[in-house]
Amino acid sequence: KSPEGEEEEYFEIPTFSGEEQTIDSEHFRIHYTLSGSDAVSSLEYINTVAEIMEYVWLVEVEQMGWAPPPPDGGFGGDDSYDVYLLNVFEDGTAGYSDGGFPETLVGDNPRTPFVETRSHYSYLALDNDYAELDEYGDDSLTTLEFMQSTAAHEFNHALQFAYDGEEPAEWLWEATATWVQSQVYPHIHDADEELVSVFKSPDTCQLAYGGETRVEDENHWYGLWIFMQYISENYGPETVRATWEHARELDNYAPLEVALGDAGTSLDEAFRGFSIALLTRDFERGGEYPTLRLEGITTPEALFTPNDGVGQMAADYIQIQADVPVTVRLEAESLHGMLVGLRDGSASLFPMDDNQASVDAGQFDHLYLIVLNENQAATEYDCQFTPYTVRVDPTSKSANLPIITTPAPNFDLPQVKALLDPEEYWDED
């Protein structure tokens, strides 16, 4: 199967509209044709593809330390990694990588220091000219930039196949590859367009692809590259790579848990920090990211209950509008809360022991409750929303002290916004 999540019945060997030809670079064999619908735009285009692929190899393998793909037994004529230039963009597919079938199983990748049992060879396909880019009305990137970003993304899938071509955590495939493309070409910000799926739908179950019940979380797997960015910025980019190194033996969240443990933290701790970072946009380029969507606003002596709840490994954000000391209580099974107060460009974090805390709301410009669902879904089909109720009452109790106060220069006011229904939205289009 391809890591984009669409199951295929068999390993499909690419075929061309005309006579197949090849050109070799140091690590790649580029397959193309000069006739028919798959014809490349020029021989210069082929050389450009080869240069891009070699640069992607340089960064991902030699600089970032990912293990190279295993030998493919001469699949494309020799053991070089095969890249096919086909008219794939005609149907909206920018590129794809293919592997993970019984035919592609290598077992142990001889090019790594580890012992794998699920290493697979693969190939990737790019478009033969990307001429359709203009037709899709995307003028945010040049054709070259689009091709560079796509190549970096798809080749990272090849490296994922090399560690574990059978990893079931589909979100992890796309979140990682989208993050990697932003590392290989840091001046190309096309991955930013996927951030809406996280910032505007932070309560979507982490395993959900999205787009079924709300427009905002479509392509959620890709938007979760920001979780990898958080891990990279706080625990090192090698922690992302280590996740896939551990995937050779472990599945689902277990590789990530072990990698974060090796980095001196835990998945729960990283998830909590990430949830705070979404609110304050505490990322290196956070000032360029979308502002967060609030689930709602509540006031003293009022009860707040969301329309849905919060999915696994996701969070809801509720603004507490008050200017007096209050006690905030989260009533829910298996959910946890945190309070974050913003004032003068700083964020103060208050834990909620037994899911309650007392805070002098008047000491802050803005006060937010983060409702965390730290439970893990086994598969996308196990995703579900957990309901909760928030109670805010005036109090004479002594205010809790924050456990940490940090700068929040990128904070921007989040807003409550109604979610869009996909059927109504697309019918209007």
PDB file of N, CA and C in Angstrom, residues 245-281:
ATOM      1  N   GLU A 245      13.131   4.568  13.716  1.00  0.00           N
ATOM      2  CA  GLU A 245      14.085   3.504  14.032  1.00  0.00           C
ATOM      3  C   GLU A 245      13.460   2.492  14.991  1.00  0.00           C
ATOM      4  N   HIS A 246      12.684   2.983  15.945  1.00  0.00           N
ATOM      5  CA  HIS A 246      12.000   2.076  16.875  1.00  0.00           C
ATOM      6  C   HIS A 246      10.803   1.389  16.226  1.00  0.00           C
ATOM      7  N   ALA A 247      10.280   1.976  15.149  1.00  0.00           N
ATOM      8  CA  ALA A 247       9.124   1.377  14.471  1.00  0.00           C
ATOM      9  C   ALA A 247       9.463   0.033  13.843  1.00  0.00           C
ATOM     10  N   ARG A 248      10.738  -0.262  13.685  1.00  0.00           N
ATOM     11  CA  ARG A 248      11.093  -1.554  13.102  1.00  0.00           C
ATOM     12  C   ARG A 248      10.637  -2.703  14.003  1.00  0.00           C
ATOM     13  N   GLU A 249      10.425  -2.414  15.305  1.00  0.00           N
ATOM     14  CA  GLU A 249       9.995  -3.451  16.246  1.00  0.00           C
ATOM     15  C   GLU A 249       8.650  -3.146  16.905  1.00  0.00           C
ATOM     16  N   LEU A 250       8.248  -1.874  16.875  1.00  0.00           N
ATOM     17  CA  LEU A 250       7.061  -1.439  17.608  1.00  0.00           C
ATOM     18  C   LEU A 250       6.047  -0.812  16.663  1.00  0.00           C
ATOM     19  N   ASP A 251       4.803  -0.686  17.124  1.00  0.00           N
ATOM     20  CA  ASP A 251       3.738  -0.131  16.291  1.00  0.00           C
ATOM     21  C   ASP A 251       2.980   0.971  17.022  1.00  0.00           C
ATOM     22  N   ASN A 252       2.231   1.734  16.224  1.00  0.00           N
ATOM     23  CA  ASN A 252       1.330   2.762  16.719  1.00  0.00           C
ATOM     24  C   ASN A 252       2.085   3.795  17.557  1.00  0.00           C
ATOM     25  N   TYR A 253       1.647   4.060  18.786  1.00  0.00           N
ATOM     26  CA  TYR A 253       2.300   5.095  19.593  1.00  0.00           C
ATOM     27  C   TYR A 253       3.583   4.612  20.267  1.00  0.00           C
ATOM     28  N   ALA A 254       3.789   3.306  20.334  1.00  0.00           N
ATOM     29  CA  ALA A 254       4.931   2.771  21.075  1.00  0.00           C
ATOM     30  C   ALA A 254       6.281   3.298  20.576  1.00  0.00           C
ATOM     31  N   PRO A 255       6.545   3.375  19.257  1.00  0.00           N
ATOM     32  CA  PRO A 255       7.840   3.920  18.816  1.00  0.00           C
ATOM     33  C   PRO A 255       8.056   5.359  19.265  1.00  0.00           C
ATOM     34  N   LEU A 256       6.996   6.162  19.223  1.00  0.00           N
ATOM     35  CA  LEU A 256       7.100   7.555  19.641  1.00  0.00           C
ATOM     36  C   LEU A 256       7.326   7.653  21.141  1.00  0.00           C
ATOM     37  N   GLU A 257       6.664   6.792  21.906  1.00  0.00           N
ATOM     38  CA  GLU A 257       6.845   6.796  23.356  1.00  0.00           C
ATOM     39  C   GLU A 257       8.286   6.459  23.729  1.00  0.00           C
ATOM     40  N   VAL A 258       8.867   5.465  23.058  1.00  0.00           N
ATOM     41  CA  VAL A 258      10.244   5.072  23.358  1.00  0.00           C
ATOM     42  C   VAL A 258      11.219   6.168  22.938  1.00  0.00           C
ATOM     43  N   ALA A 259      11.008   6.752  21.767  1.00  0.00           N
ATOM     44  CA  ALA A 259      11.900   7.813  21.287  1.00  0.00           C
ATOM     45  C   ALA A 259      11.868   9.021  22.218  1.00  0.00           C
ATOM     46  N   LEU A 260      10.685   9.395  22.680  1.00  0.00           N
ATOM     47  CA  LEU A 260      10.581  10.522  23.612  1.00  0.00           C
ATOM     48  C   LEU A 260      11.184  10.162  24.963  1.00  0.00           C
ATOM     49  N   GLY A 261      11.029   8.904  25.376  1.00  0.00           N
ATOM     50  CA  GLY A 261      11.675   8.461  26.608  1.00  0.00           C
ATOM     51  C   GLY A 261      13.188   8.559  26.508  1.00  0.00           C
ATOM     52  N   ASP A 262      13.734   8.174  25.360  1.00  0.00           N
ATOM     53  CA  ASP A 262      15.178   8.294  25.137  1.00  0.00           C
ATOM     54  C   ASP A 262      15.629   9.750  25.187  1.00  0.00           C
ATOM     55  N   ALA A 263      14.713  10.666  24.846  1.00  0.00           N
ATOM     56  CA  ALA A 263      15.034  12.098  24.848  1.00  0.00           C
ATOM     57  C   ALA A 263      14.806  12.734  26.214  1.00  0.00           C
ATOM     58  N   GLY A 264      14.432  11.922  27.207  1.00  0.00           N
ATOM     59  CA  GLY A 264      14.280  12.432  28.563  1.00  0.00           C
ATOM     60  C   GLY A 264      12.910  12.966  28.894  1.00  0.00           C
ATOM     61  N   THR A 265      11.911  12.593  28.120  1.00  0.00           N
ATOM     62  CA  THR A 265      10.557  13.062  28.392  1.00  0.00           C
ATOM     63  C   THR A 265       9.594  11.899  28.182  1.00  0.00           C
ATOM     64  N   SER A 266       8.319  12.194  28.035  1.00  0.00           N
ATOM     65  CA  SER A 266       7.309  11.170  27.798  1.00  0.00           C
ATOM     66  C   SER A 266       6.314  11.693  26.781  1.00  0.00           C
ATOM     67  N   LEU A 267       5.529  10.790  26.217  1.00  0.00           N
ATOM     68  CA  LEU A 267       4.519  11.213  25.251  1.00  0.00           C
ATOM     69  C   LEU A 267       3.489  12.120  25.917  1.00  0.00           C
ATOM     70  N   ASP A 268       3.066  11.787  27.133  1.00  0.00           N
ATOM     71  CA  ASP A 268       2.092  12.632  27.834  1.00  0.00           C
ATOM     72  C   ASP A 268       2.646  14.035  28.055  1.00  0.00           C
ATOM     73  N   GLU A 269       3.897  14.113  28.491  1.00  0.00           N
ATOM     74  CA  GLU A 269       4.502  15.426  28.736  1.00  0.00           C
ATOM     75  C   GLU A 269       4.642  16.212  27.438  1.00  0.00           C
ATOM     76  N   ALA A 270       5.062  15.551  26.379  1.00  0.00           N
ATOM     77  CA  ALA A 270       5.209  16.234  25.091  1.00  0.00           C
ATOM     78  C   ALA A 270       3.854  16.689  24.569  1.00  0.00           C
ATOM     79  N   PHE A 271       2.833  15.867  24.740  1.00  0.00           N
ATOM     80  CA  PHE A 271       1.495  16.231  24.272  1.00  0.00           C
ATOM     81  C   PHE A 271       0.958  17.439  25.039  1.00  0.00           C
ATOM     82  N   ARG A 272       1.195  17.484  26.344  1.00  0.00           N
ATOM     83  CA  ARG A 272       0.744  18.641  27.124  1.00  0.00           C
ATOM     84  C   ARG A 272       1.460  19.906  26.667  1.00  0.00           C
ATOM     85  N   GLY A 273       2.767  19.805  26.495  1.00  0.00           N
ATOM     86  CA  GLY A 273       3.516  20.971  26.029  1.00  0.00           C
ATOM     87  C   GLY A 273       3.076  21.424  24.654  1.00  0.00           C
ATOM     88  N   PHE A 274       2.812  20.461  23.786  1.00  0.00           N
ATOM     89  CA  PHE A 274       2.333  20.776  22.441  1.00  0.00           C
ATOM     90  C   PHE A 274       0.987  21.487  22.495  1.00  0.00           C
ATOM     91  N   SER A 275       0.105  21.040  23.368  1.00  0.00           N
ATOM     92  CA  SER A 275      -1.225  21.641  23.483  1.00  0.00           C
ATOM     93  C   SER A 275      -1.136  23.086  23.958  1.00  0.00           C
ATOM     94  N   ILE A 276      -0.204  23.371  24.848  1.00  0.00           N
ATOM     95  CA  ILE A 276       0.016  24.757  25.280  1.00  0.00           C
ATOM     96  C   ILE A 276       0.603  25.569  24.134  1.00  0.00           C
ATOM     97  N   ALA A 277       1.534  24.962  23.402  1.00  0.00           N
ATOM     98  CA  ALA A 277       2.185  25.665  22.288  1.00  0.00           C
ATOM     99  C   ALA A 277       1.189  26.046  21.202  1.00  0.00           C
ATOM    100  N   LEU A 278       0.159  25.226  20.979  1.00  0.00           N
ATOM    101  CA  LEU A 278      -0.865  25.586  19.997  1.00  0.00           C
ATOM    102  C   LEU A 278      -1.585  26.863  20.418  1.00  0.00           C
ATOM    103  N   LEU A 279      -1.881  26.983  21.714  1.00  0.00           N
ATOM    104  CA  LEU A 279      -2.571  28.173  22.211  1.00  0.00           C
ATOM    105  C   LEU A 279      -1.708  29.417  22.067  1.00  0.00           C
ATOM    106  N   THR A 280      -0.452  29.317  22.453  1.00  0.00           N
ATOM    107  CA  THR A 280       0.436  30.487  22.446  1.00  0.00           C
ATOM    108  C   THR A 280       1.216  30.633  21.143  1.00  0.00           C
ATOM    109  N   ARG A 281       1.050  29.672  20.233  1.00  0.00           N
ATOM    110  CA  ARG A 281       1.813  29.629  18.968  1.00  0.00           C
ATOM    111  C   ARG A 281       3.313  29.671  19.258  1.00  0.00           C
TER     112      ARG A 281
END
